[in-house]
Coordinates of C-alpha atoms in Angstrom, one line a residue:
Chain A
X16 CA -5.0 -42.5 58.8
X17 CA -4.2 -41.4 55.3
X18 CA -6.5 -39.6 53.0
X19 CA -8.9 -41.5 50.6
X20 CA -7.8 -40.9 47.0
X21 CA -10.4 -43.3 45.3
X22 CA -13.6 -44.6 46.3
X23 CA -15.5 -46.9 43.8
X24 CA -19.1 -47.8 45.0
X25 CA -21.2 -50.7 43.5
X26 CA -19.5 -50.0 39.9
X27 CA -20.9 -51.8 36.9
X28 CA -19.4 -51.5 33.4
X29 CA -21.6 -53.1 30.9
X30 CA -20.6 -53.1 27.0
X31 CA -23.9 -53.7 24.8
X32 CA -23.1 -55.4 21.6
X33 CA -26.7 -55.8 20.0
X34 CA -29.0 -57.4 22.4
X35 CA -25.9 -59.0 24.1
X36 CA -24.6 -57.4 27.3
X37 CA -21.2 -58.2 28.6
X38 CA -20.1 -57.1 32.3
X39 CA -16.5 -55.9 32.6
X40 CA -16.9 -54.9 36.2
X41 CA -19.7 -56.1 38.3
X42 CA -20.3 -54.5 41.5
X43 CA -16.9 -53.6 42.1
X44 CA -16.2 -51.8 45.4
X45 CA -12.7 -50.2 46.1
X46 CA -11.0 -47.7 47.9
X47 CA -7.6 -46.4 47.9
X48 CA -5.6 -44.2 50.4
X49 CA -2.8 -41.7 49.8
X50 CA 0.5 -43.2 49.6
X51 CA -0.3 -46.9 48.5
X52 CA 1.3 -49.0 46.3
X53 CA -1.4 -51.3 45.2
X54 CA -1.4 -53.8 42.4
X55 CA -4.6 -54.7 40.5
X56 CA -4.2 -58.8 39.6
X57 CA -6.3 -60.9 37.6
X58 CA -6.6 -63.0 34.7
X59 CA -7.3 -61.4 31.1
X60 CA -10.5 -60.0 30.8
X61 CA -11.2 -59.6 34.6
X62 CA -11.5 -56.2 34.4
X63 CA -8.4 -54.5 35.6
X64 CA -8.0 -52.4 32.5
X65 CA -11.5 -51.2 32.7
X66 CA -11.1 -50.5 36.3
X67 CA -8.1 -48.2 35.7
X68 CA -10.0 -46.4 32.8
X69 CA -12.8 -45.6 35.0
X70 CA -10.8 -44.3 37.9
X71 CA -8.8 -42.4 35.3
X72 CA -11.7 -40.9 33.9
X73 CA -11.4 -42.2 30.5
X74 CA -14.5 -43.9 30.6
X75 CA -17.8 -43.9 32.6
X76 CA -19.2 -46.5 34.5
X77 CA -22.8 -48.0 33.5
X78 CA -23.6 -48.0 37.3
X79 CA -22.5 -46.8 40.3
X80 CA -20.3 -44.0 41.9
X81 CA -16.5 -43.1 41.6
X82 CA -14.9 -40.6 43.8
X83 CA -11.6 -39.1 43.3
X84 CA -10.0 -36.7 45.8
X85 CA -13.6 -36.2 47.1
X86 CA -15.1 -35.2 43.5
X87 CA -17.8 -37.5 42.1
X88 CA -16.7 -38.1 38.6
X89 CA -20.0 -38.6 37.2
X90 CA -20.8 -35.0 37.9
X91 CA -17.8 -33.5 35.9
X92 CA -17.9 -32.0 32.5
X93 CA -15.6 -33.2 29.7
X94 CA -13.2 -30.1 30.4
X95 CA -13.5 -30.4 34.2
X96 CA -12.5 -34.1 33.6
X97 CA -9.4 -33.1 31.1
X98 CA -8.4 -30.7 34.1
X99 CA -8.7 -33.3 36.9
X100 CA -6.6 -35.9 34.9
X101 CA -4.0 -33.0 34.4
X102 CA -3.9 -32.0 37.8
X103 CA -4.4 -34.8 39.8
X104 CA -3.7 -38.2 37.9
X105 CA -0.6 -39.6 35.9
X106 CA -0.5 -42.3 33.5
X107 CA 1.8 -44.9 32.8
X108 CA 1.2 -47.3 29.6
X109 CA 2.2 -50.4 28.8
X110 CA 3.3 -49.2 25.2
X111 CA 5.2 -46.0 26.9
X112 CA 3.1 -43.9 24.4
X113 CA 5.7 -41.2 24.6
X114 CA 4.8 -38.3 21.8
X115 CA 7.5 -39.3 19.1
X116 CA 7.9 -35.5 18.1
X117 CA 9.1 -34.1 21.4
X118 CA 12.4 -34.9 23.1
X119 CA 12.8 -36.8 26.3
X120 CA 12.9 -33.3 28.0
X121 CA 9.8 -32.2 26.5
X122 CA 7.9 -35.4 26.9
X123 CA 8.4 -34.9 30.6
X124 CA 7.7 -31.3 30.5
X125 CA 4.3 -31.8 28.6
X126 CA 2.1 -32.4 31.4
X127 CA 3.7 -29.2 33.2
X128 CA 3.4 -27.3 30.1
X129 CA -0.3 -28.2 30.1
X130 CA -0.8 -27.1 33.8
X131 CA 0.6 -23.7 32.9
X132 CA 3.5 -24.1 35.2
X133 CA 6.0 -21.0 34.4
X134 CA 9.2 -21.9 32.3
X135 CA 11.9 -21.4 35.1
X136 CA 9.9 -23.7 37.4
X137 CA 9.1 -26.2 34.7
X138 CA 12.7 -26.4 33.8
X139 CA 13.8 -27.2 37.4
X140 CA 11.2 -29.8 37.9
X141 CA 11.7 -31.5 34.7
X142 CA 15.3 -31.7 35.2
X143 CA 15.0 -33.1 38.8
X144 CA 12.6 -35.9 37.7
X145 CA 14.8 -37.0 34.6
X146 CA 17.8 -37.0 37.4
X147 CA 15.6 -39.1 39.3
X148 CA 14.6 -41.8 36.7
X149 CA 18.2 -41.5 35.2
X150 CA 17.4 -39.8 31.9
X151 CA 18.9 -36.4 32.5
X152 CA 21.8 -37.1 30.3
X153 CA 19.5 -38.1 27.5
X154 CA 17.3 -35.2 27.8
X155 CA 17.7 -34.1 24.1
X156 CA 16.9 -37.6 22.6
X157 CA 13.8 -38.5 20.9
X158 CA 11.8 -41.5 21.9
X159 CA 13.0 -43.5 18.9
X160 CA 16.6 -43.0 20.0
X161 CA 16.4 -44.7 23.3
X162 CA 15.6 -48.3 24.3
X163 CA 12.1 -49.5 25.5
X164 CA 13.2 -49.4 29.0
X165 CA 14.3 -45.9 28.6
X166 CA 11.2 -44.9 27.2
X167 CA 9.3 -46.4 30.0
X168 CA 11.3 -44.2 32.4
X169 CA 10.6 -41.3 30.6
X170 CA 7.0 -42.2 30.8
X171 CA 7.3 -42.4 34.5
X172 CA 8.7 -39.1 34.6
X173 CA 6.1 -37.7 32.6
X174 CA 3.4 -39.3 35.0
X175 CA 5.0 -37.8 38.2
X176 CA 6.3 -34.5 36.8
X177 CA 3.1 -32.8 37.4
X178 CA 3.3 -34.2 41.0
X179 CA -0.4 -35.9 40.8
X180 CA -2.3 -37.6 43.7
X181 CA -2.2 -41.0 41.8
X182 CA -0.4 -42.6 39.2
X183 CA -2.3 -45.3 37.2
X184 CA 0.0 -47.7 35.5
X185 CA -1.2 -50.4 33.2
X186 CA 1.2 -53.3 32.7
X187 CA 4.1 -51.0 33.1
X188 CA 6.6 -53.8 33.0
X189 CA 5.0 -56.0 30.2
X190 CA 7.1 -54.7 27.4
X191 CA 10.6 -54.8 29.2
X192 CA 13.2 -57.5 30.2
X193 CA 13.4 -58.5 33.6
X194 CA 16.1 -56.3 34.5
X195 CA 14.8 -53.4 33.3
X196 CA 11.4 -54.2 35.0
X197 CA 13.3 -54.3 38.4
X198 CA 14.8 -50.9 37.5
X199 CA 11.5 -49.6 36.7
X200 CA 10.0 -51.0 40.0
X201 CA 12.9 -49.7 42.1
X202 CA 12.0 -46.1 40.5
X203 CA 8.3 -46.3 41.2
X204 CA 8.8 -47.8 44.8
X205 CA 11.2 -44.9 45.3
X206 CA 8.7 -42.1 44.1
X207 CA 6.0 -43.8 46.3
X208 CA 8.2 -43.6 49.4
X209 CA 10.0 -40.5 48.9
X210 CA 7.5 -38.5 47.2
X211 CA 4.3 -40.1 48.4
X212 CA 3.0 -40.8 45.2
X213 CA 0.1 -43.3 45.0
X214 CA 0.4 -45.9 42.6
X215 CA -2.3 -48.3 41.1
X216 CA -1.1 -51.0 38.9
X217 CA -2.8 -53.5 36.6
X218 CA -0.6 -56.4 36.1
X219 CA 0.0 -60.1 35.6
X220 CA 3.8 -59.6 36.5
X221 CA 4.8 -61.5 39.7
X222 CA 7.7 -59.2 40.3
X223 CA 5.2 -56.5 40.6
X224 CA 2.7 -58.3 42.7
X225 CA 5.9 -59.3 44.9
X226 CA 6.9 -55.4 45.3
X227 CA 3.3 -54.3 45.8
X228 CA 2.2 -53.9 49.7
X229 CA -1.3 -54.4 48.6
X230 CA -2.9 -56.8 46.1
X231 CA -6.5 -56.3 44.8
X232 CA -7.7 -59.5 42.6
X233 CA -10.4 -59.2 40.0
X234 CA -12.2 -62.1 38.6
X235 CA -14.9 -61.6 35.8
X236 CA -15.1 -57.8 37.1
X237 CA -15.7 -58.4 40.6
X238 CA -13.2 -58.0 43.6
X239 CA -12.5 -61.5 44.8
X240 CA -9.5 -60.7 47.3
X241 CA -8.0 -57.9 48.9
X242 CA -4.9 -58.3 50.9
X243 CA -2.5 -56.0 52.4
X244 CA 0.9 -57.3 53.0
X245 CA 2.3 -56.6 56.5
Chain B
X23 CA 5.2 -25.8 22.8
X24 CA 2.3 -26.5 20.4
X25 CA 3.7 -24.3 17.6
X26 CA 6.8 -26.4 17.8
X27 CA 5.1 -29.7 18.0
X28 CA 2.8 -28.7 15.1
X29 CA 5.6 -27.8 13.0
X30 CA 7.6 -31.2 13.6
X31 CA 4.5 -33.0 12.9
X32 CA 4.4 -31.8 9.8
X33 CA 7.7 -33.2 8.7
X34 CA 6.8 -36.6 10.1
X35 CA 5.4 -38.0 6.7
X36 CA 7.9 -35.9 4.5
X37 CA 6.9 -37.0 1.3
X38 CA 3.1 -36.5 2.0
X39 CA 4.0 -33.1 3.1
X40 CA 6.1 -32.2 0.1
X41 CA 3.3 -33.4 -2.3
X42 CA 1.0 -31.3 -0.6
X43 CA 3.2 -28.3 -0.5
X44 CA 3.9 -28.9 -4.2
X45 CA 0.0 -28.9 -4.6
X46 CA -0.5 -25.5 -2.9
X47 CA 2.8 -24.0 -4.6
X48 CA 1.3 -25.2 -7.8
X49 CA -2.0 -23.8 -7.3
X50 CA -0.7 -20.7 -6.2
X51 CA 1.3 -20.2 -8.9
X52 CA -1.4 -20.9 -11.3
X53 CA -3.5 -18.7 -9.8
X54 CA -1.0 -15.7 -9.6
X55 CA 0.3 -16.3 -13.1
X56 CA -3.4 -16.2 -14.4
X57 CA -4.3 -13.1 -12.4
X58 CA -1.0 -10.8 -13.5
X59 CA -1.8 -12.1 -16.9
X60 CA -5.1 -10.9 -16.8
X61 CA -4.3 -7.9 -15.0
X62 CA -1.9 -7.1 -17.7
X63 CA -4.5 -7.8 -20.4
X64 CA -7.0 -5.7 -18.7
X65 CA -4.7 -3.1 -18.2
X66 CA -3.8 -3.0 -21.9
X67 CA -7.3 -2.8 -23.0
X68 CA -8.2 -0.1 -20.6
X69 CA -4.9 1.9 -21.9
X70 CA -5.9 1.2 -25.3
X71 CA -9.7 2.5 -24.6
X72 CA -8.2 5.5 -22.7
X73 CA -6.1 6.0 -26.2
X74 CA -9.2 5.5 -28.3
X75 CA -10.2 8.9 -27.2
X76 CA -11.9 9.5 -23.9
X77 CA -8.9 8.8 -21.5
X78 CA -8.9 7.0 -18.3
X79 CA -11.5 9.4 -17.1
X80 CA -13.2 12.3 -18.9
X81 CA -14.7 15.5 -18.0
X82 CA -17.8 16.5 -19.8
X83 CA -20.6 19.0 -19.4
X84 CA -23.2 17.8 -17.0
X85 CA -25.7 15.9 -19.0
X86 CA -23.8 15.4 -22.1
X87 CA -23.4 11.6 -21.7
X88 CA -27.1 11.1 -21.8
X89 CA -27.9 13.7 -24.2
X90 CA -24.9 15.1 -26.4
X91 CA -25.7 18.6 -27.7
X92 CA -23.4 21.3 -29.1
X93 CA -24.7 23.7 -26.6
X94 CA -23.2 22.0 -23.9
X95 CA -19.8 23.0 -23.3
X96 CA -17.2 23.2 -20.4
X97 CA -16.1 26.7 -20.1
X98 CA -12.6 28.1 -19.0
X99 CA -11.2 24.6 -20.1
X100 CA -7.5 26.0 -19.5
X101 CA -8.2 26.7 -15.7
X102 CA -9.7 23.3 -15.4
X103 CA -6.9 21.5 -17.1
X104 CA -4.4 23.1 -14.8
X105 CA -6.5 21.8 -12.0
X106 CA -6.6 18.7 -13.3
X107 CA -2.9 18.4 -14.1
X108 CA -2.0 19.0 -10.3
X109 CA -4.0 16.1 -9.0
X110 CA -2.4 13.0 -8.1
X111 CA -1.5 10.2 -10.6
X112 CA -2.8 12.4 -13.4
X113 CA 0.0 12.0 -16.3
X114 CA -1.8 14.4 -19.0
X115 CA -4.8 16.1 -19.9
X116 CA -6.0 17.3 -23.3
X117 CA -9.3 19.3 -24.1
X118 CA -11.3 18.4 -27.3
X119 CA -14.4 19.4 -29.1
X120 CA -16.7 16.9 -30.4
X121 CA -19.2 17.4 -33.0
X122 CA -21.7 14.9 -34.7
X123 CA -22.7 15.6 -38.5
X124 CA -22.4 14.4 -41.9
X125 CA -19.7 14.1 -44.4
X126 CA -20.1 14.3 -48.1
X127 CA -18.2 14.1 -51.4
X128 CA -19.7 14.5 -54.8
X129 CA -19.6 10.8 -54.5
X130 CA -21.5 9.9 -51.2
X131 CA -22.4 11.2 -47.8
X132 CA -21.8 9.6 -44.4
X133 CA -22.8 10.1 -40.9
X134 CA -19.6 11.1 -39.1
X135 CA -18.3 12.1 -35.6
X136 CA -15.8 14.9 -35.8
X137 CA -13.0 15.1 -33.1
X138 CA -11.3 18.3 -32.9
X139 CA -7.9 18.1 -31.2
X140 CA -4.7 19.9 -30.6
X141 CA -2.1 17.8 -32.5
X142 CA 0.7 19.4 -30.7
X143 CA -0.7 18.8 -27.2
X144 CA -1.8 15.2 -28.1
X145 CA 1.5 13.9 -29.3
X146 CA 0.7 10.4 -30.2
X147 CA -1.4 9.6 -27.0
X148 CA -4.4 9.4 -29.3
X149 CA -4.7 5.9 -30.7
X150 CA -5.9 7.4 -34.0
X151 CA -2.9 9.5 -34.3
X152 CA -0.7 6.3 -34.0
X153 CA -2.4 4.5 -37.0
X154 CA -2.2 7.0 -39.8
X155 CA -1.6 4.6 -42.7
X156 CA -1.4 7.3 -45.6
X157 CA -0.3 11.0 -45.6
X158 CA 0.6 12.6 -42.4
X159 CA -0.9 13.5 -39.0
X160 CA -2.4 17.2 -38.5
X161 CA 0.3 19.8 -38.3
X162 CA -1.7 22.9 -36.7
X163 CA -4.7 23.6 -34.3
X164 CA -6.6 25.9 -37.0
X165 CA -6.1 24.8 -40.5
X166 CA -8.7 23.3 -42.2
X167 CA -6.9 19.7 -42.6
X168 CA -8.3 16.4 -41.5
X169 CA -7.6 12.8 -40.7
X170 CA -10.3 10.2 -41.9
X171 CA -10.8 6.8 -41.5
X172 CA -9.9 4.4 -44.3
X173 CA -13.3 3.2 -44.4
X174 CA -14.7 6.7 -44.9
X175 CA -12.4 7.5 -47.2
X176 CA -13.0 4.3 -49.3
X177 CA -16.8 5.0 -49.3
X178 CA -16.5 8.9 -50.1
X179 CA -13.4 8.1 -52.5
X180 CA -11.2 10.5 -50.7
X181 CA -7.4 10.7 -51.0
X182 CA -4.7 12.6 -49.8
X183 CA -5.3 16.3 -50.7
X184 CA -8.7 16.1 -51.5
X185 CA -11.6 18.2 -49.9
X186 CA -14.8 17.0 -48.5
X187 CA -17.8 18.7 -46.8
X188 CA -18.8 18.3 -43.2
X189 CA -22.3 19.4 -42.0
X190 CA -23.1 19.9 -38.4
X191 CA -24.9 21.8 -35.9
X192 CA -23.5 24.8 -34.1
X193 CA -24.1 25.6 -30.5
X194 CA -27.3 27.2 -31.2
X195 CA -28.6 24.4 -33.2
X196 CA -28.3 26.0 -36.6
X197 CA -26.8 24.0 -39.4
X198 CA -23.4 24.9 -40.3
X199 CA -21.0 23.4 -42.8
X200 CA -17.2 23.3 -43.2
X201 CA -14.6 22.5 -45.9
X202 CA -11.9 20.1 -45.1
X203 CA -8.7 18.9 -46.8
X204 CA -7.7 15.1 -46.3
X205 CA -4.2 15.3 -44.9
X206 CA -4.1 11.5 -43.6
X207 CA -5.9 8.2 -43.6
X208 CA -5.8 6.2 -40.4
X209 CA -6.8 2.5 -40.0
X210 CA -7.5 1.3 -36.5
X211 CA -9.0 -1.8 -36.9
X212 CA -12.2 -0.9 -35.5
X213 CA -14.6 -0.6 -38.3
X214 CA -17.1 1.7 -36.3
X215 CA -14.2 4.2 -36.0
X216 CA -12.5 3.8 -39.3
X217 CA -15.9 4.4 -41.1
X218 CA -17.4 7.5 -39.2
X219 CA -14.6 9.4 -37.3
X220 CA -12.9 12.7 -38.5
X221 CA -10.3 14.2 -36.8
X222 CA -9.8 18.1 -37.3
X223 CA -7.8 20.9 -35.6
X224 CA -9.7 21.8 -32.5
X225 CA -9.6 25.6 -33.2
X226 CA -11.1 25.1 -36.8
X227 CA -13.8 23.1 -35.1
X228 CA -14.4 25.6 -32.4
X229 CA -14.8 28.1 -34.9
X230 CA -17.4 26.2 -36.9
X231 CA -19.4 25.4 -34.2
X232 CA -19.3 28.6 -32.4
X233 CA -17.3 27.9 -29.4
X234 CA -15.1 30.5 -27.7
X235 CA -11.2 29.7 -27.5
X236 CA -11.6 28.4 -24.0
X237 CA -14.4 26.2 -24.4
X238 CA -14.5 22.5 -25.5
X239 CA -16.7 19.5 -25.0
X240 CA -14.6 17.3 -23.5
X241 CA -11.0 16.9 -21.2
X242 CA -9.6 13.6 -21.6
X243 CA -7.5 12.7 -18.6
X244 CA -4.9 10.0 -18.5
X245 CA -3.6 8.6 -15.4
X246 CA -0.2 6.8 -14.5
X247 CA -2.5 3.8 -13.9
X248 CA -5.9 2.8 -14.6
X249 CA -6.3 1.4 -11.2
X250 CA -6.6 5.3 -9.7
X251 CA -9.4 5.8 -11.9
X252 CA -12.2 5.8 -9.2
X253 CA -10.0 7.9 -6.7
X254 CA -9.0 10.5 -9.3
X255 CA -12.7 10.6 -10.4
X256 CA -14.1 11.2 -7.0
X257 CA -11.2 13.9 -6.3
X258 CA -11.9 15.6 -9.7
X259 CA -15.5 15.8 -9.2
X260 CA -15.6 18.9 -7.0
X261 CA -13.4 20.8 -9.7
X262 CA -15.6 19.8 -12.4
X263 CA -18.7 21.0 -10.7
X264 CA -17.3 24.5 -10.8
X265 CA -17.1 24.1 -14.7
X266 CA -20.4 22.8 -14.8
X267 CA -18.8 19.4 -15.6
X268 CA -18.8 15.9 -14.3
X269 CA -15.9 13.5 -14.1
X270 CA -16.6 10.1 -15.7
X271 CA -14.8 7.0 -15.4
X272 CA -13.9 5.0 -18.5
X273 CA -16.2 2.5 -17.3
X274 CA -18.9 4.9 -17.8
X275 CA -17.7 6.1 -21.1
X276 CA -17.1 2.8 -22.5
X277 CA -19.6 0.4 -20.7
X278 CA -19.2 -2.3 -23.3
X279 CA -15.6 -2.6 -22.6
X280 CA -16.3 -2.3 -18.8
X281 CA -19.0 -5.2 -19.1
X282 CA -16.6 -7.4 -21.1
X283 CA -13.9 -7.0 -18.4
X284 CA -16.4 -7.6 -15.6
X285 CA -17.4 -10.7 -17.5
X286 CA -14.0 -12.1 -17.9
X287 CA -13.3 -11.5 -14.2
X288 CA -16.1 -13.4 -13.4
X289 CA -14.8 -16.2 -15.3
X290 CA -11.6 -16.0 -13.7
X291 CA -12.9 -15.9 -10.3
X292 CA -15.0 -19.0 -11.1
X293 CA -11.6 -20.7 -12.3
X294 CA -9.5 -19.7 -9.6
X295 CA -12.3 -20.9 -7.0
X296 CA -12.1 -24.2 -8.7
X297 CA -8.3 -24.4 -8.4
X298 CA -8.6 -23.3 -4.9
X299 CA -11.2 -25.8 -4.1
X300 CA -8.9 -28.8 -5.4
X301 CA -6.1 -27.4 -3.5
X302 CA -8.5 -27.4 -0.3
X303 CA -9.4 -31.1 -1.0
X304 CA -5.7 -31.9 -1.4
X305 CA -5.1 -30.5 2.1
X306 CA -8.2 -31.8 3.9
X307 CA -7.0 -35.4 2.5
X308 CA -3.5 -34.9 3.8
X309 CA -4.6 -33.6 7.3
X310 CA -7.1 -36.1 7.7
X311 CA -4.9 -39.0 7.0
X312 CA -2.4 -37.5 9.3
X313 CA -5.1 -37.0 11.9
X314 CA -6.5 -40.5 11.5
X315 CA -2.8 -42.2 11.8
X316 CA -2.3 -40.3 15.2
X317 CA -5.6 -41.1 16.9
X318 CA -3.6 -43.0 19.6
X319 CA -1.4 -40.1 20.0
X320 CA -4.3 -37.7 20.8
X321 CA -5.7 -40.3 23.1
X322 CA -2.5 -40.2 25.0
X323 CA -2.5 -36.2 24.9
X324 CA -6.0 -36.0 26.2
X325 CA -5.3 -39.0 28.9
X326 CA -2.7 -36.6 30.1
X327 CA -4.5 -33.7 30.6
X328 CA -4.6 -31.9 27.3
X329 CA -7.9 -30.4 26.5
X330 CA -9.8 -31.1 23.4
X331 CA -9.5 -27.5 22.6
X332 CA -5.7 -27.6 22.4
X333 CA -5.7 -31.0 20.5
X334 CA -8.0 -28.9 18.0
X335 CA -5.4 -26.1 18.2
X336 CA -2.7 -28.5 17.4
X337 CA -4.1 -29.5 14.0
X338 CA -5.0 -26.0 13.2
X339 CA -1.5 -25.2 13.7
X340 CA -0.2 -27.9 11.5
X341 CA -2.6 -26.7 9.1
X342 CA -1.1 -23.1 9.5
X343 CA 2.3 -24.2 9.1
X344 CA 1.1 -26.1 5.8
X345 CA -0.3 -23.0 4.4
X346 CA 2.6 -20.7 5.5
X347 CA 5.3 -22.7 3.9
X348 CA 3.1 -23.6 0.8
X349 CA 2.5 -20.1 0.5
X350 CA 6.2 -19.1 0.7
X351 CA 7.3 -21.9 -1.8
X352 CA 4.1 -20.5 -4.2
X353 CA 5.6 -17.1 -3.8
X354 CA 9.3 -18.4 -4.6
X355 CA 8.2 -20.3 -7.5
X356 CA 5.9 -17.3 -8.7
X357 CA 8.4 -14.5 -8.7
X358 CA 10.3 -16.0 -11.6
X359 CA 7.2 -16.7 -13.5
X360 CA 5.8 -13.4 -13.1
X361 CA 9.2 -11.8 -14.0
X362 CA 9.1 -13.6 -17.3
X363 CA 5.5 -12.8 -18.1
X364 CA 6.1 -9.1 -17.1
X365 CA 9.7 -8.6 -19.0
X366 CA 8.9 -10.7 -22.0
X367 CA 5.3 -11.0 -22.4
X368 CA 3.3 -13.6 -24.4
X369 CA 2.6 -12.8 -28.1
X370 CA -0.8 -14.3 -28.5
X371 CA -1.2 -13.0 -32.1
X372 CA 0.1 -16.5 -34.1
X373 CA -3.0 -18.1 -32.4
X374 CA -5.4 -15.5 -33.8
X375 CA -6.2 -15.1 -37.4
X376 CA -7.4 -11.6 -37.3
X377 CA -6.9 -8.5 -35.3
X378 CA -9.5 -8.8 -32.2
X379 CA -11.6 -6.0 -31.3
X380 CA -13.5 -6.2 -28.3
X381 CA -15.7 -3.2 -26.6
X382 CA -14.7 -1.0 -29.1
X383 CA -11.1 -1.5 -28.6
X384 CA -8.5 -3.4 -30.8
X385 CA -6.7 -5.8 -28.4
X386 CA -3.0 -5.8 -28.3
X387 CA -2.2 -9.3 -28.4
X388 CA 1.3 -8.9 -27.2
X389 CA 0.3 -9.2 -23.2
X390 CA 2.6 -8.5 -20.4
X391 CA 1.9 -9.5 -17.0
X392 CA 1.1 -6.8 -14.3
X393 CA 1.5 -6.7 -10.7
X394 CA -1.4 -5.5 -8.6
X395 CA -0.4 -5.6 -4.9
X396 CA -4.3 -6.1 -3.7
X397 CA -5.1 -9.0 -6.1
X398 CA -2.0 -11.0 -5.3
X399 CA -2.9 -10.0 -1.4
X400 CA -6.4 -11.4 -2.0
X401 CA -5.0 -14.6 -3.6
X402 CA -2.6 -15.1 -0.2
X403 CA -5.5 -14.4 2.0
X404 CA -8.0 -16.7 -0.1
X405 CA -5.6 -19.6 -0.4
X406 CA -4.4 -19.2 3.2
X407 CA -8.3 -19.1 4.5
X408 CA -9.0 -22.1 2.4
X409 CA -6.2 -23.9 4.0
X410 CA -7.2 -23.3 7.1
X411 CA -10.8 -24.1 6.4
X412 CA -9.3 -27.3 5.2
X413 CA -8.1 -28.2 8.8
X414 CA -11.4 -27.8 10.5
X415 CA -12.8 -31.0 10.1
X416 CA -9.7 -33.1 10.8
X417 CA -9.1 -30.5 13.9
X418 CA -12.6 -31.4 15.0
X419 CA -12.2 -35.3 14.6
X420 CA -8.6 -35.1 16.6
X421 CA -10.4 -33.2 19.3
X422 CA -13.4 -35.6 19.4
X423 CA -10.9 -38.5 19.9
X424 CA -11.9 -40.7 22.9
X425 CA -8.9 -42.0 24.6
X426 CA -10.5 -45.3 25.7
X427 CA -11.5 -46.0 22.2
X428 CA -7.9 -45.2 20.6
X429 CA -5.7 -46.7 23.0
X430 CA -7.3 -49.8 23.9
X431 CA -5.4 -49.4 27.2
X432 CA -5.6 -47.4 29.9

């Protein structure tokens, strides 16, 4: 049996605006195991992004408990949260969010630099991952010099370069054409199967849902369906 | 990598960065120009004060400064002068005898300060000797010739070749008189000097007041630069003690001038602080705008594991680069300006109606800039520190970024 990576127990996320309370998540329960390739689906406003924010320690729940790799996130200090994100979680954003002043190589290297990986090891790892994502020949380019799909490949490289236990991907194919989206999904699938990286997507994209081996459906902040493909 | 990122971030908005650099460079230039000009001005004032009589520093009998009496003398002055001349930064030293008394003719009498000098040794260092407008300077150390101020000459109706009587007290307190013949008249522009000073041969005055040939009232010490005054003063104090004398700086000898310069410097510091604060406000604006435009980027950095401390460091490094480049540009712009102000100087006399006198010194209105490394280092350090201070708040804001708020997406 695979190790449990994420465990959300009765999690609420409430946004308060004056006297009005909005439940982004309500009594959400979710577990993710190592090596899963899971899609979090649901209409806009269903709480997908909020769930990813909470698991990624970018936000904190109003109620309930989230455990990532055995650590209760509610007990972590701000610097411990940053360390946890750096060491164990990778992020892929819809808008790529590469650092514009860094080259493709440096963007992929960024997390390794934060982790304090020595230069020779860093170089080997970055070149290996750029090779996997097919961007090794464009290592010196800046983000504005490559296409959106290529930027997302670099973002994937950045997310997995640090060998995280979990990669959180928010609508990773939303801003690219279908051919590029297929390529990105192939890439993430390959990283999942070959490197054992756990992926959790939030998505509307039927292609992502088609590829995912587990689909968790959210509606009004609550899990309404959780199915594993055979 | 942070240093590299900071450098590249600096050039993301080239126009804004260039404008800020121009502001830093201009502020630095203004501050440096003002400082080197003021240092030149003060230096000339101090040099003029030294040449007015007392030197950059003065060796006098103990207690003479507070209670001048003819009985207080420095013994063995040639020995003391030899010691003084061996001291670093000393360019010249001259012994003098000073006596207070009266000068009189058949027409009138007036209070007078009589300064006994060795004309050959003094050359034209003494300001008065350089401003003889009638007749000639002293020619020997022992004759009964004298230089008188033009206002005294007018009051006593003295002309070249006329004789007058000086009355003073000798070292034992007895009233003594002597007869001097006017060989020259000087006009320094300082009324007090032109009205009351008589310059006579040192041996004549020694004989009049009963001093031995090796005794004097004062040793005026001239330095290669006034900035060494305190150090030389300290190093000569022991030698002076052996002769029952003390070393006094020009600040002690001419407190009015010292006060005037201190006041003027305080005004300069205020003005420069104001310039620095303006620079600081400009930099704060630039860095803050740069930070506010990149909150999303900081959110990403924090999301992928960068610590708030490192984000803070990144902004501070950007500010650091801004300061380094700004100061380099400022220095490059300031060098030719300094060169011009030093080589060609500035003549302020067309702006002044009359001769300017301050603190008992005639001001030379042709001013050349002077470079004092310590002052320029202070400007470098001060501007750089303020630039870094300007970066603190934006850096704090960047470090406090909450990824979830700035990205609106994981």
